[in-house]
Structures are given as structure tokens and as C-alpha cells.
Coordinates of C-alpha atoms in Angstrom, one line a residue:
I2 CA -12.0 157.9 -2.4
V3 CA -13.1 155.1 -0.8
G4 CA -13.9 156.5 3.2
R5 CA -15.2 159.6 1.0
N6 CA -13.6 162.1 2.2
Q7 CA -13.2 165.4 0.8
P8 CA -10.4 164.3 -1.8
F9 CA -13.4 162.5 -3.2
W10 CA -15.3 165.2 -3.3
K11 CA -13.3 167.5 -4.4
L12 CA -12.2 165.1 -7.3
D13 CA -16.2 164.3 -8.5
H14 CA -16.5 167.8 -8.4
A15 CA -13.7 168.4 -10.5
M16 CA -15.1 165.8 -13.0
Q17 CA -18.4 167.8 -13.0
S18 CA -19.5 163.6 -12.4
T19 CA -23.0 161.9 -12.5
L20 CA -21.1 158.8 -11.0
D21 CA -22.6 157.3 -8.0
P22 CA -20.0 157.5 -5.4
N23 CA -20.3 153.4 -5.1
D24 CA -19.3 153.0 -9.1
Y25 CA -15.9 154.9 -8.8
T26 CA -13.1 151.5 -8.3
F27 CA -9.9 152.4 -8.3
R28 CA -9.9 151.6 -12.3
T29 CA -12.5 154.4 -12.3
F30 CA -10.3 156.9 -10.1
V31 CA -6.3 155.8 -12.0
E32 CA -8.6 156.5 -15.3
T33 CA -9.5 160.1 -14.6
L34 CA -6.1 160.7 -13.6
A35 CA -5.2 160.6 -17.7
D36 CA -6.1 164.0 -17.4
P37 CA -3.2 166.4 -15.7
E38 CA -5.3 168.6 -14.2
M39 CA -7.0 166.2 -12.3
R40 CA -3.4 165.0 -11.4
E41 CA -3.0 167.7 -9.8
L42 CA -6.0 168.2 -8.6
D43 CA -4.6 166.8 -5.0
E44 CA -1.3 166.8 -3.1
H45 CA -2.1 163.0 -2.1
W46 CA -2.2 161.9 -6.2
R47 CA 0.2 164.6 -7.8
P48 CA 3.6 163.6 -8.8
Q49 CA 5.7 164.0 -6.0
H50 CA 8.3 165.4 -8.2
D51 CA 6.5 168.8 -8.5
F52 CA 7.4 168.8 -5.2
L53 CA 11.0 168.8 -5.8
V54 CA 11.8 172.6 -5.4
Y55 CA 15.9 172.4 -4.8
E56 CA 18.3 170.9 -6.6
T57 CA 19.6 168.6 -4.0
Y58 CA 18.6 167.8 -0.5
D59 CA 20.0 166.0 2.4
D60 CA 18.0 163.2 2.1
I61 CA 15.0 162.0 0.7
F62 CA 12.7 159.5 2.6
D63 CA 11.0 156.4 1.1
L64 CA 7.7 156.8 4.1
A65 CA 7.7 153.1 3.7
R66 CA 10.1 152.7 5.8
F67 CA 8.6 155.0 8.2
R68 CA 10.9 154.4 11.5
T69 CA 14.2 155.1 9.5
A70 CA 12.9 158.1 8.3
A71 CA 11.8 159.0 11.6
A72 CA 15.2 157.7 13.6
T73 CA 17.3 159.7 10.4
L74 CA 15.5 163.2 11.7
E75 CA 15.3 162.7 15.4
E76 CA 19.5 161.6 14.9
K77 CA 20.6 164.4 12.4
I78 CA 18.7 167.1 13.7
G79 CA 17.0 166.2 16.9
F80 CA 13.6 166.6 15.9
R81 CA 11.0 163.7 17.3
V82 CA 8.7 163.0 14.9
H83 CA 5.2 161.6 16.6
D84 CA 3.6 158.2 14.1
A85 CA -0.5 159.3 14.6
R86 CA -1.6 156.8 11.4
R87 CA -3.1 154.8 13.7
H88 CA -4.9 157.9 15.6
T89 CA -6.4 159.5 11.9
R90 CA -6.5 156.1 10.2
H91 CA -4.2 157.2 7.3
G92 CA -2.8 154.6 6.0
I93 CA -2.8 150.9 5.7
D94 CA -0.7 150.0 8.7
G95 CA -1.8 148.3 11.3
L96 CA -4.6 146.6 8.8
T97 CA -4.1 143.0 7.6
R98 CA -3.3 143.1 3.8
V99 CA -6.2 140.2 1.7
G100 CA -6.0 139.0 -1.9
G101 CA -9.7 138.8 -3.8
C102 CA -10.0 142.6 -4.6
G103 CA -8.6 143.7 -7.9
P104 CA -9.2 147.1 -10.1
D105 CA -13.0 146.6 -10.2
T106 CA -14.2 146.4 -6.7
P107 CA -16.8 148.7 -5.5
P108 CA -15.4 150.5 -3.3
L109 CA -18.7 149.6 -0.2
E110 CA -16.9 146.7 -0.2
I111 CA -13.4 147.9 0.5
L112 CA -14.9 150.4 3.3
T113 CA -16.9 147.4 4.4
M114 CA -13.7 145.4 4.7
R115 CA -11.8 148.5 6.8
T116 CA -14.1 148.2 9.3
R117 CA -12.5 144.4 9.6
G118 CA -9.6 146.0 10.1
E119 CA -8.6 143.9 6.5
V120 CA -7.5 145.4 3.0
P121 CA -7.1 144.8 -0.1
E122 CA -3.2 143.9 -1.8
P123 CA -2.5 146.8 -3.0
A124 CA -0.4 145.5 -5.9
N125 CA -3.1 143.2 -6.4
L126 CA -5.2 146.9 -7.1
Y127 CA -3.4 147.0 -10.8
D128 CA -3.7 145.1 -14.0
D129 CA -0.9 145.4 -16.4
E130 CA -3.3 148.0 -18.1
L131 CA -2.9 150.2 -15.1
V132 CA 0.2 149.8 -14.5
A133 CA 1.1 150.9 -17.9
R134 CA -0.9 154.1 -17.4
V135 CA 0.7 155.3 -13.7
A136 CA 4.0 154.1 -15.1
E137 CA 3.4 156.9 -18.1
W138 CA 1.9 159.6 -15.9
Y139 CA 4.4 159.2 -12.8
A140 CA 7.6 158.3 -14.6
D141 CA 9.5 161.2 -12.4
D142 CA 8.7 160.2 -9.9
L143 CA 9.3 156.0 -11.0
A144 CA 12.8 156.9 -11.7
L145 CA 12.9 158.9 -8.6
M146 CA 12.0 156.0 -7.0
R147 CA 14.4 154.1 -8.4
E148 CA 17.6 156.1 -8.1
R149 CA 16.5 156.0 -4.5
F150 CA 15.1 153.3 -2.9
A151 CA 16.5 150.4 -5.1
G152 CA 13.8 147.6 -4.2
S153 CA 11.4 149.8 -3.0
L154 CA 8.6 150.0 -5.2
M155 CA 6.0 147.6 -4.7
F156 CA 5.9 146.5 -8.4
D157 CA 8.7 148.0 -11.4
P158 CA 7.0 148.9 -14.6
A159 CA 10.1 148.0 -16.2
S160 CA 10.3 144.7 -15.7
R161 CA 6.8 144.0 -16.6
A162 CA 7.9 145.2 -20.0

């Protein structure tokens, strides 16, 4: 969204938006997800639970622990994972997390930070209202994360109540 890549324009078009791209804050983005159709618009913000098509899986990985997932795949099935995130600039690993930003920080400010190798601390982009909304809309995903990856959540909405 911040980089105004294809998912941003897809969302903007679907919303039939007249909003200036500089006004798409994190709060604005989350508020668009109130519409279930918008949550299904892109695989990056679609509920991940939608992708679970089998009753059981050999493994489900927490990609916040990417190295562990890669090592497990190589050990179990001989599949060597090549981590291309630093080449694609997809993700925030390799960037320095800094405070001072919140859910209403202008996207241009965040984009400027990225050019300096910085990124807002992700948890700071949420306030209690956004936590509650995301927890409601992604309840199945959060339940799966709690079950499979205890202690891995950035925040646990249940503990904030």
C-alpha cells in the first residue's frame, strides 16, 4: 500500500476511491477491510484460514520464523528454500524498526523511512480500535496462530480486553 504497487491500485479501483493516495494511512486501509469483499480482494490480506483446504497438514509454518520453516522443509523433503526477500524488498526484515509512527502516519512518511532503511514498529500502527476490528475479521486466523504458534502473535486481542 505504502509503495503504491499493484495491490494498492486494485484496492483503490475496487473502492471506486476518490481518496488522494497520500491519505491512505494504515487506519484507512484497515477500515476498508470492514467490507468482506475487500478482505478477499488480495491474497496478502485475505484471511489465511481461507487457504486451508485439507483437514490436516503435515506442517503449518510461522513465516516469522522463516529459517526454521526452511530448515524443516530441507530436512523432511529435501526442498531447499532460497530466501529472496532482500532482493524483492518484500517484507521488513533487514530494515530497522523505529517508533514514532502510528495508525495515522501518512504513507509518504513511511515510504521515506523505507528509503533510509527504516520501518515503523508494526505494533505501533495499531490502536485498541484497530486491534478489535482486526481480531473480529481475522478471528479464525488468530485462533490458528494461538493453537499452532503460541506466543508468536504481535499482540493477543484476548489479552487486551
